[in-house]
Amino acid sequence: MEETLRTYNLFDPAVLADPHTVFAKMRSEPGLCRVEPFGAYAAARYEDAAAILKDPQRFSSEALAITAEPSWLGPNPVAQALISKDPPNHARLRALVNRAFGPTGMARLEAQVRKVSEELAEAAVRRREVELVDAFTFILPRNVIGYLLGLDPSTFSNFKRWSLAMGLITSATTPEQHEEIRFVVKEMKAYLTAVIEARRRQPGEDMVSDLLRAEVDGRNLTDEEILSFLFLLLPAGMETTSQLIGNAIIYLARYPEHLAQAREDKAHIPRFIEEVLRYESPIQLNFRIATQDVELSGTKIPAGSFVLGLVGSANRDERVFEQPDRFLPGREKGNQHLTFGYGIHFCLGAQLARMEARMALEALVSRVSSIRLRSPEVQWLPGYTIHGPAVLPVELVPA
Ligand code: HEM
């Protein structure tokens, strides 16, 4: 007999307006909950969300491949990417791409990230009243991923449209949206295939060339594997990092004492960023599919069910974090949030994202004495998966 679990509609406007009250209720339920519109089983407690993420045998990431290829779209290279692979295939791909993300690659990038951050911050402060998503928070990660892959800067302006279309796949409903997404997949495929071919002919000091050179146990990545990885990397590297920087700026505006502290001592910035990651995670949920009948915290989950790890809720779990609803940089266990995932799929770009956010804040706080949000209510992006400001109109008061 199927258990009756409490069902919550995560897309109910009242829930969207105040998710943390609902997450707290979900955490107090005896087992898991069901959520609409996915009809998924949702783990709101830290322990359950982590249990799902660290058990790829029973909670498969193939769920992501299924959602990336709805019937109206057809083959989508991202469906074959690392993030939707389970063991043992995941380990081989991860070992191959890991190297390109190693300390050498990151060190190569650091000076460039600092330079772009300084330029963008300088221009934004000069304008004083400025919308920061377009002027700063999106442009920095967009340019960084472009440099990382050695792409032609004249093509960077396409990336926003591409990543918006890729992010829309699971929720696209109108024929026009379907048409646009089909077009973008074709356009990205043509562009990235040409990049791979060019690097094969003439390798350089960039990640695509590193990926072409990578070898584990005598095997290289195939061109299809590299294409899938680039399809994943382009949006993954931009959207989430942009939201992290945007969320951090909102909290610098809300807590001027932290802006002052960061100006006085740069060492405060990484602590501050870590708390922003916990408190307003740019990714609010992870998606899995149960490979067999499973029992978790007393809830029976039938094989084939969609399962969500609610990271946004886990990061506020009172069983792990003291006073979880207070924003307290430097708190105990502050870096134990699940924002970058957990286990085999732990975010490959975590160090890069932290470095970009640190450079962005260092550049900004050294130039401003205060940041004022021009609209007191933040206009958040719709939905849950990606969490951050849709627009960020601010006044930057020069130091
Ligand atoms: C604040 C920024 C970021 C956040 C919050 C974030 C979050 C995540 C999370 C939660 C996962 C695991 C997903 C799962 O288990 O299903 C993940 C995986 C991944 N992320 Fe990030 N990410 C960020 C930035 C980046 C950047 C900058 C890059 C690359 C340039 C990147 C590349 C990846 C890749 C390739 C994976 C797949 C790893 C695997 O499957 O083994 N991410 N990220």
Short mmCIF file of C-alpha atoms and ligand atoms in Angstrom, two decimals:
data_model
loop_
_atom_site.label_atom_id
_atom_site.label_comp_id
_atom_site.label_asym_id
_atom_site.label_seq_id
_atom_site.Cartn_x
_atom_site.Cartn_y
_atom_site.Cartn_z
CA MET A 1 0.00 0.00 0.00
CA GLU A 2 1.36 3.44 -0.92
CA GLU A 3 2.08 5.78 1.99
CA THR A 4 0.32 9.11 2.11
CA LEU A 5 2.98 11.75 2.30
CA ARG A 6 2.37 15.44 2.66
CA THR A 7 2.53 17.11 -0.78
CA TYR A 8 3.84 20.63 -1.27
CA ASN A 9 3.54 22.70 -4.42
CA LEU A 10 6.91 24.40 -4.73
CA PHE A 11 5.61 26.59 -7.55
CA ASP A 12 2.70 28.00 -5.57
CA PRO A 13 3.31 31.78 -5.59
CA ALA A 14 2.93 31.88 -1.79
CA VAL A 15 5.63 29.22 -1.42
CA LEU A 16 7.89 30.92 -3.94
CA ALA A 17 7.54 34.19 -2.02
CA ASP A 18 8.60 32.58 1.27
CA PRO A 19 10.23 29.19 0.61
CA HIS A 20 12.09 28.95 3.92
CA THR A 21 8.91 28.80 6.03
CA VAL A 22 7.75 25.89 3.87
CA PHE A 23 11.19 24.21 3.91
CA ALA A 24 11.16 24.36 7.73
CA LYS A 25 7.75 22.63 7.74
CA MET A 26 9.05 20.00 5.32
CA ARG A 27 12.08 19.33 7.54
CA SER A 28 9.76 18.68 10.48
CA GLU A 29 7.78 15.97 8.64
CA PRO A 30 8.58 12.46 9.88
CA GLY A 31 9.86 11.24 6.48
CA LEU A 32 10.29 12.69 3.01
CA CYS A 33 7.63 14.81 1.27
CA ARG A 34 6.15 14.79 -2.20
CA VAL A 35 6.45 17.93 -4.30
CA GLU A 36 4.55 19.26 -7.28
CA PRO A 37 4.78 19.92 -10.14
CA PHE A 38 7.32 17.05 -10.53
CA GLY A 39 5.45 14.59 -8.29
CA ALA A 40 8.95 13.92 -6.93
CA TYR A 41 10.04 12.72 -3.52
CA ALA A 42 11.86 15.56 -1.81
CA ALA A 43 14.53 15.40 0.89
CA ALA A 44 14.42 18.65 2.87
CA ARG A 45 16.70 17.57 5.73
CA TYR A 46 20.48 17.80 5.34
CA GLU A 47 21.05 14.16 6.25
CA ASP A 48 18.57 12.87 3.66
CA ALA A 49 19.73 15.24 0.89
CA ALA A 50 23.37 14.20 1.51
CA ALA A 51 22.37 10.50 1.63
CA ILE A 52 20.85 10.84 -1.85
CA LEU A 53 23.88 12.63 -3.28
CA LYS A 54 26.38 10.14 -1.93
CA ASP A 55 24.55 7.07 -3.21
CA PRO A 56 24.72 7.07 -7.04
CA GLN A 57 23.95 3.34 -7.14
CA ARG A 58 20.43 3.86 -5.80
CA PHE A 59 19.92 7.51 -6.86
CA SER A 60 20.98 7.87 -10.47
CA SER A 61 21.93 11.12 -12.21
CA GLU A 62 20.36 9.78 -15.43
CA ALA A 63 17.40 11.89 -14.32
CA LEU A 64 19.24 14.86 -15.76
CA ALA A 65 19.68 13.16 -19.13
CA ILE A 66 15.95 12.39 -19.27
CA THR A 67 14.96 15.98 -18.57
CA ALA A 68 17.55 17.36 -21.04
CA GLU A 69 15.95 15.55 -23.99
CA PRO A 70 12.19 16.13 -24.04
CA SER A 71 10.43 14.57 -27.06
CA TRP A 72 10.13 17.91 -28.88
CA LEU A 73 13.89 18.51 -28.74
CA GLY A 74 15.61 15.31 -29.86
CA PRO A 75 19.30 14.61 -29.19
CA ASN A 76 20.95 17.16 -26.91
CA PRO A 77 24.71 16.70 -26.31
CA VAL A 78 24.39 17.84 -22.68
CA ALA A 79 22.40 14.66 -21.92
CA GLN A 80 25.64 12.67 -22.40
CA ALA A 81 27.74 14.94 -20.18
CA LEU A 82 29.57 14.04 -17.00
CA ILE A 83 26.86 15.41 -14.71
CA SER A 84 24.28 12.82 -15.83
CA LYS A 85 26.64 9.83 -15.74
CA ASP A 86 26.67 7.16 -13.04
CA PRO A 87 29.52 4.87 -11.96
CA PRO A 88 31.55 3.41 -13.55
CA ASN A 89 31.31 5.72 -16.61
CA HIS A 90 31.40 8.85 -14.51
CA ALA A 91 34.83 8.10 -13.00
CA ARG A 92 36.62 7.84 -16.35
CA LEU A 93 35.16 11.09 -17.69
CA ARG A 94 35.79 12.91 -14.41
CA ALA A 95 39.42 11.78 -14.29
CA LEU A 96 39.92 13.11 -17.80
CA VAL A 97 38.42 16.54 -17.18
CA ASN A 98 39.76 16.89 -13.60
CA ARG A 99 43.24 17.62 -14.85
CA ALA A 100 42.09 20.57 -16.94
CA PHE A 101 40.61 22.04 -13.73
CA GLY A 102 43.76 21.44 -11.68
CA PRO A 103 45.89 24.12 -9.99
CA THR A 104 47.83 24.92 -13.19
CA GLY A 105 44.67 25.76 -15.11
CA MET A 106 43.33 27.86 -12.23
CA ALA A 107 46.62 29.72 -11.71
CA ARG A 108 46.71 30.48 -15.46
CA LEU A 109 43.34 32.16 -15.04
CA GLU A 110 43.70 34.09 -11.80
CA ALA A 111 45.45 37.19 -13.20
CA GLN A 112 42.88 37.41 -15.99
CA VAL A 113 39.94 37.11 -13.56
CA ARG A 114 41.44 39.89 -11.45
CA LYS A 115 41.92 42.14 -14.46
CA VAL A 116 38.34 41.72 -15.76
CA SER A 117 36.95 42.20 -12.22
CA GLU A 118 38.89 45.45 -11.80
CA GLU A 119 37.76 46.78 -15.19
CA LEU A 120 34.09 45.91 -14.64
CA ALA A 121 34.06 47.28 -11.08
CA GLU A 122 35.77 50.50 -12.20
CA ALA A 123 33.25 51.07 -15.00
CA ALA A 124 30.27 50.24 -12.75
CA VAL A 125 31.38 52.62 -9.97
CA ARG A 126 31.93 55.38 -12.53
CA ARG A 127 28.28 55.02 -13.61
CA ARG A 128 27.18 55.10 -9.97
CA GLU A 129 23.54 54.08 -10.73
CA VAL A 130 23.84 50.82 -12.57
CA GLU A 131 22.09 47.50 -13.24
CA LEU A 132 24.74 45.03 -12.10
CA VAL A 133 23.61 41.76 -13.71
CA ASP A 134 24.30 43.13 -17.18
CA ALA A 135 27.21 45.33 -16.13
CA PHE A 136 29.05 42.96 -13.83
CA THR A 137 27.69 39.75 -12.30
CA PHE A 138 26.97 37.96 -15.59
CA ILE A 139 29.74 39.49 -17.68
CA LEU A 140 32.55 38.36 -15.35
CA PRO A 141 31.78 34.59 -15.38
CA ARG A 142 30.82 34.81 -19.06
CA ASN A 143 34.21 36.25 -20.00
CA VAL A 144 36.04 33.86 -17.65
CA ILE A 145 34.48 30.76 -19.20
CA GLY A 146 35.28 32.24 -22.63
CA TYR A 147 38.95 32.75 -21.69
CA LEU A 148 39.12 29.34 -20.00
CA LEU A 149 38.03 27.65 -23.20
CA GLY A 150 40.09 30.01 -25.37
CA LEU A 151 37.01 31.21 -27.28
CA ASP A 152 36.89 34.24 -29.56
CA PRO A 153 35.70 37.28 -27.50
CA SER A 154 33.59 38.50 -30.43
CA THR A 155 31.34 35.45 -29.86
CA PHE A 156 30.83 35.99 -26.08
CA SER A 157 27.69 38.05 -26.67
CA ASN A 158 25.85 34.85 -27.76
CA PHE A 159 26.43 33.04 -24.47
CA LYS A 160 23.61 34.64 -22.47
CA ARG A 161 20.98 33.71 -25.07
CA TRP A 162 22.41 30.18 -25.23
CA SER A 163 22.46 29.64 -21.50
CA LEU A 164 18.92 31.05 -21.12
CA ALA A 165 17.67 28.63 -23.77
CA MET A 166 19.47 25.66 -22.17
CA GLY A 167 18.07 26.59 -18.76
CA LEU A 168 14.56 26.73 -20.19
CA ILE A 169 14.47 23.16 -21.55
CA THR A 170 12.65 21.63 -18.55
CA SER A 171 10.05 24.37 -18.34
CA ALA A 172 9.58 25.39 -22.00
CA THR A 173 5.97 25.01 -23.08
CA THR A 174 5.21 27.17 -26.12
CA PRO A 175 6.01 26.15 -29.73
CA GLU A 176 8.05 29.38 -30.08
CA GLN A 177 10.22 28.41 -27.08
CA HIS A 178 10.69 24.90 -28.52
CA GLU A 179 11.72 26.43 -31.85
CA GLU A 180 14.23 28.80 -30.20
CA ILE A 181 15.78 26.00 -28.10
CA ARG A 182 16.11 23.67 -31.13
CA PHE A 183 17.82 26.53 -32.95
CA VAL A 184 20.22 27.20 -30.05
CA VAL A 185 21.22 23.53 -29.72
CA LYS A 186 22.05 23.52 -33.46
CA GLU A 187 23.94 26.80 -33.21
CA MET A 188 25.97 25.68 -30.15
CA LYS A 189 26.76 22.35 -31.79
CA ALA A 190 28.08 24.05 -34.93
CA TYR A 191 30.10 26.61 -32.96
CA LEU A 192 31.66 24.19 -30.45
CA THR A 193 32.39 21.53 -33.08
CA ALA A 194 34.31 24.15 -35.06
CA VAL A 195 36.26 25.12 -31.90
CA ILE A 196 37.21 21.46 -31.24
CA GLU A 197 38.32 20.99 -34.86
CA ALA A 198 40.40 24.17 -34.80
CA ARG A 199 42.18 23.12 -31.57
CA ARG A 200 42.86 19.68 -32.96
CA ARG A 201 44.63 21.33 -35.89
CA GLN A 202 46.41 23.90 -33.71
CA PRO A 203 46.51 23.21 -29.95
CA GLY A 204 47.00 26.13 -27.57
CA GLU A 205 47.13 26.93 -23.85
CA ASP A 206 43.41 26.58 -23.21
CA MET A 207 41.03 24.03 -21.75
CA VAL A 208 39.75 22.62 -25.04
CA SER A 209 43.36 21.84 -25.99
CA ASP A 210 43.91 20.33 -22.49
CA LEU A 211 40.84 18.15 -22.99
CA LEU A 212 42.09 16.97 -26.39
CA ARG A 213 45.45 16.05 -24.81
CA ALA A 214 43.95 14.39 -21.69
CA GLU A 215 44.57 10.66 -21.38
CA VAL A 216 43.64 8.11 -18.72
CA ASP A 217 44.58 4.43 -19.01
CA GLY A 218 45.67 4.97 -22.61
CA ARG A 219 42.33 6.48 -23.65
CA ASN A 220 41.51 10.01 -24.76
CA LEU A 221 38.18 11.79 -24.77
CA THR A 222 36.28 11.44 -28.04
CA ASP A 223 35.14 14.58 -29.87
CA GLU A 224 31.53 13.73 -28.87
CA GLU A 225 32.56 13.54 -25.20
CA ILE A 226 34.31 16.90 -25.44
CA LEU A 227 31.30 18.43 -27.17
CA SER A 228 28.97 17.16 -24.41
CA PHE A 229 31.31 18.51 -21.76
CA LEU A 230 31.44 21.95 -23.40
CA PHE A 231 27.63 21.98 -23.68
CA LEU A 232 27.56 21.45 -19.90
CA LEU A 233 30.40 23.79 -19.03
CA LEU A 234 29.25 26.89 -20.85
CA PRO A 235 25.97 27.41 -18.93
CA ALA A 236 27.23 25.70 -15.73
CA GLY A 237 30.16 28.08 -15.47
CA MET A 238 28.15 31.23 -16.09
CA GLU A 239 24.70 31.09 -14.53
CA THR A 240 25.52 29.79 -11.06
CA THR A 241 28.59 31.98 -10.58
CA SER A 242 26.68 35.02 -11.78
CA GLN A 243 24.00 34.28 -9.15
CA LEU A 244 26.63 33.82 -6.44
CA ILE A 245 28.19 37.22 -7.18
CA GLY A 246 24.73 38.85 -7.42
CA ASN A 247 23.62 37.32 -4.11
CA ALA A 248 26.87 38.44 -2.46
CA ILE A 249 26.33 42.04 -3.61
CA ILE A 250 22.77 41.98 -2.24
CA TYR A 251 24.14 40.93 1.17
CA LEU A 252 26.89 43.59 1.07
CA ALA A 253 24.09 46.11 0.56
CA ARG A 254 21.91 44.61 3.29
CA TYR A 255 24.76 44.33 5.82
CA PRO A 256 26.95 47.47 5.51
CA GLU A 257 29.00 46.27 8.51
CA HIS A 258 30.26 43.38 6.38
CA LEU A 259 31.11 45.76 3.54
CA ALA A 260 33.12 47.84 6.02
CA GLN A 261 34.83 44.74 7.43
CA ALA A 262 35.70 43.48 3.93
CA ARG A 263 37.19 46.90 3.07
CA GLU A 264 39.32 46.79 6.20
CA ASP A 265 40.46 43.19 5.87
CA LYS A 266 40.36 41.23 2.62
CA ALA A 267 40.49 37.99 4.62
CA HIS A 268 36.83 38.60 5.54
CA ILE A 269 35.73 38.16 1.91
CA PRO A 270 36.08 34.33 1.63
CA ARG A 271 34.15 33.89 4.92
CA PHE A 272 31.45 36.20 3.65
CA ILE A 273 31.21 34.35 0.31
CA GLU A 274 30.93 30.99 2.08
CA GLU A 275 27.96 32.23 4.10
CA VAL A 276 26.29 33.63 0.96
CA LEU A 277 26.76 30.19 -0.62
CA ARG A 278 25.02 28.56 2.35
CA TYR A 279 22.31 31.15 2.87
CA GLU A 280 21.24 31.83 -0.73
CA SER A 281 22.48 28.82 -2.66
CA PRO A 282 22.57 29.58 -6.42
CA ILE A 283 21.34 26.00 -6.95
CA GLN A 284 18.39 25.10 -4.77
CA LEU A 285 17.85 21.47 -5.71
CA ASN A 286 19.53 18.37 -7.13
CA PHE A 287 17.68 15.93 -9.29
CA ARG A 288 17.97 12.11 -9.17
CA ILE A 289 15.97 9.01 -10.15
CA ALA A 290 15.60 5.96 -7.87
CA THR A 291 17.11 2.89 -9.56
CA GLN A 292 15.36 0.46 -7.19
CA ASP A 293 12.80 0.50 -4.36
CA VAL A 294 14.53 2.45 -1.60
CA GLU A 295 13.66 3.40 1.95
CA LEU A 296 14.92 6.74 3.25
CA SER A 297 14.05 8.13 6.71
CA GLY A 298 11.17 5.65 6.83
CA THR A 299 9.73 6.68 3.44
CA LYS A 300 9.42 4.02 0.76
CA ILE A 301 10.45 5.36 -2.64
CA PRO A 302 9.45 3.14 -5.59
CA ALA A 303 12.02 2.43 -8.33
CA GLY A 304 11.77 4.96 -11.17
CA SER A 305 10.62 7.86 -8.95
CA PHE A 306 12.15 11.30 -9.33
CA VAL A 307 13.93 12.35 -6.14
CA LEU A 308 15.03 15.86 -5.18
CA GLY A 309 17.70 16.88 -2.71
CA LEU A 310 16.49 20.29 -1.52
CA VAL A 311 19.83 21.99 -1.02
CA GLY A 312 18.26 25.35 -0.14
CA SER A 313 16.51 23.65 2.76
CA ALA A 314 19.41 21.38 3.79
CA ASN A 315 21.64 24.46 4.11
CA ARG A 316 19.21 25.87 6.71
CA ASP A 317 18.81 22.61 8.65
CA GLU A 318 18.83 23.39 12.37
CA ARG A 319 20.28 19.93 13.06
CA VAL A 320 23.54 21.00 11.37
CA PHE A 321 23.73 24.80 11.51
CA GLU A 322 23.07 26.80 14.67
CA GLN A 323 20.61 29.66 14.15
CA PRO A 324 20.36 28.66 10.49
CA ASP A 325 18.20 31.62 9.47
CA ARG A 326 20.76 34.16 10.58
CA PHE A 327 23.36 35.42 8.14
CA LEU A 328 26.60 34.87 10.07
CA PRO A 329 29.85 34.84 8.03
CA GLY A 330 32.60 32.88 9.78
CA ARG A 331 30.05 30.63 11.53
CA GLU A 332 31.04 27.18 12.75
CA LYS A 333 30.72 24.51 10.01
CA GLY A 334 30.12 27.39 7.59
CA ASN A 335 31.61 25.50 4.66
CA GLN A 336 29.59 22.33 5.22
CA HIS A 337 26.75 23.55 3.01
CA LEU A 338 25.63 21.34 0.11
CA THR A 339 25.70 24.17 -2.43
CA PHE A 340 28.39 22.54 -4.58
CA GLY A 341 26.85 19.08 -4.14
CA TYR A 342 28.41 16.13 -2.39
CA GLY A 343 30.13 12.90 -3.43
CA ILE A 344 31.19 11.94 -6.93
CA HIS A 345 29.50 14.86 -8.71
CA PHE A 346 30.91 17.52 -6.36
CA CYS A 347 31.17 20.66 -8.47
CA LEU A 348 34.23 20.66 -10.68
CA GLY A 349 34.20 24.46 -10.80
CA ALA A 350 33.85 25.10 -7.05
CA GLN A 351 37.34 26.57 -6.66
CA LEU A 352 36.93 28.64 -9.80
CA ALA A 353 33.54 29.99 -8.66
CA ARG A 354 34.96 30.91 -5.25
CA MET A 355 37.95 32.59 -6.88
CA GLU A 356 35.74 34.60 -9.26
CA ALA A 357 33.48 35.73 -6.42
CA ARG A 358 36.50 36.70 -4.30
CA MET A 359 38.06 38.74 -7.14
CA ALA A 360 34.71 40.38 -7.91
CA LEU A 361 34.16 41.45 -4.29
CA GLU A 362 37.78 42.56 -3.78
CA ALA A 363 37.48 44.79 -6.85
CA LEU A 364 34.13 46.20 -5.79
CA VAL A 365 34.63 46.78 -2.05
CA SER A 366 37.93 48.58 -2.58
CA ARG A 367 36.04 51.18 -4.65
CA VAL A 368 32.78 51.74 -2.76
CA SER A 369 31.86 52.97 0.69
CA SER A 370 28.29 51.73 0.36
CA ILE A 371 25.93 49.91 -1.97
CA ARG A 372 22.25 50.84 -2.06
CA LEU A 373 19.64 48.54 -3.62
CA ARG A 374 17.48 50.86 -5.71
CA SER A 375 14.48 48.62 -5.22
CA PRO A 376 14.04 47.27 -1.67
CA GLU A 377 12.37 44.08 -2.95
CA VAL A 378 14.88 41.96 -4.87
CA GLN A 379 13.48 40.68 -8.15
CA TRP A 380 14.55 37.03 -7.96
CA LEU A 381 14.71 34.75 -11.00
CA PRO A 382 11.53 32.71 -11.39
CA GLY A 383 11.53 29.08 -10.23
CA TYR A 384 13.88 27.21 -7.92
CA THR A 385 16.68 25.54 -9.75
CA ILE A 386 18.82 28.65 -10.22
CA HIS A 387 18.52 31.21 -7.47
CA GLY A 388 19.69 34.79 -7.74
CA PRO A 389 18.61 38.25 -8.84
CA ALA A 390 17.03 38.61 -12.30
CA VAL A 391 18.15 42.26 -12.29
CA LEU A 392 20.16 44.19 -9.74
CA PRO A 393 19.70 47.96 -9.94
CA VAL A 394 22.00 49.60 -7.37
CA GLU A 395 23.62 52.86 -6.44
CA LEU A 396 27.34 52.48 -5.83
CA VAL A 397 28.71 55.20 -3.59
CA PRO A 398 32.40 55.69 -4.43
CA ALA A 399 34.88 55.42 -1.56
C1 HEM B 1 28.54 29.24 -7.45
C2 HEM B 1 28.76 28.59 -8.55
C3 HEM B 1 28.44 27.12 -8.75
C4 HEM B 1 27.56 26.31 -8.09
C5 HEM B 1 26.63 26.68 -6.93
C6 HEM B 1 27.66 25.00 -8.67
C7 HEM B 1 26.96 23.88 -8.24
C8 HEM B 1 27.14 22.61 -8.70
C9 HEM B 1 26.49 21.43 -8.17
C10 HEM B 1 25.44 21.43 -7.06
C11 HEM B 1 26.93 20.37 -8.87
C12 HEM B 1 26.53 18.90 -8.65
C13 HEM B 1 25.24 18.58 -9.38
C14 HEM B 1 24.74 17.20 -9.07
O1 HEM B 1 25.21 16.52 -8.16
O2 HEM B 1 23.80 16.78 -9.78
C15 HEM B 1 27.86 20.86 -9.85
C16 HEM B 1 28.53 20.07 -10.76
C17 HEM B 1 29.33 20.58 -11.74
N1 HEM B 1 29.74 21.89 -11.89
FE1 HEM B 1 29.26 23.44 -10.73
N2 HEM B 1 28.59 25.04 -9.68
C18 HEM B 1 29.10 26.31 -9.76
C19 HEM B 1 30.07 26.78 -10.62
C20 HEM B 1 30.66 26.02 -11.59
C21 HEM B 1 31.68 26.50 -12.51
C22 HEM B 1 32.28 27.90 -12.50
C23 HEM B 1 31.95 25.47 -13.34
C24 HEM B 1 32.92 25.38 -14.49
C25 HEM B 1 33.46 26.37 -15.11
C26 HEM B 1 31.15 24.33 -12.92
C27 HEM B 1 31.16 23.09 -13.52
C28 HEM B 1 30.54 21.97 -13.01
C29 HEM B 1 30.66 20.64 -13.60
C30 HEM B 1 31.45 20.28 -14.83
C31 HEM B 1 29.90 19.77 -12.80
C32 HEM B 1 29.69 18.27 -13.02
C33 HEM B 1 30.62 17.49 -12.12
C34 HEM B 1 30.36 15.99 -12.16
O3 HEM B 1 29.27 15.57 -12.56
O4 HEM B 1 31.25 15.23 -11.77
N3 HEM B 1 30.37 24.71 -11.87
N4 HEM B 1 28.00 22.23 -9.72
#
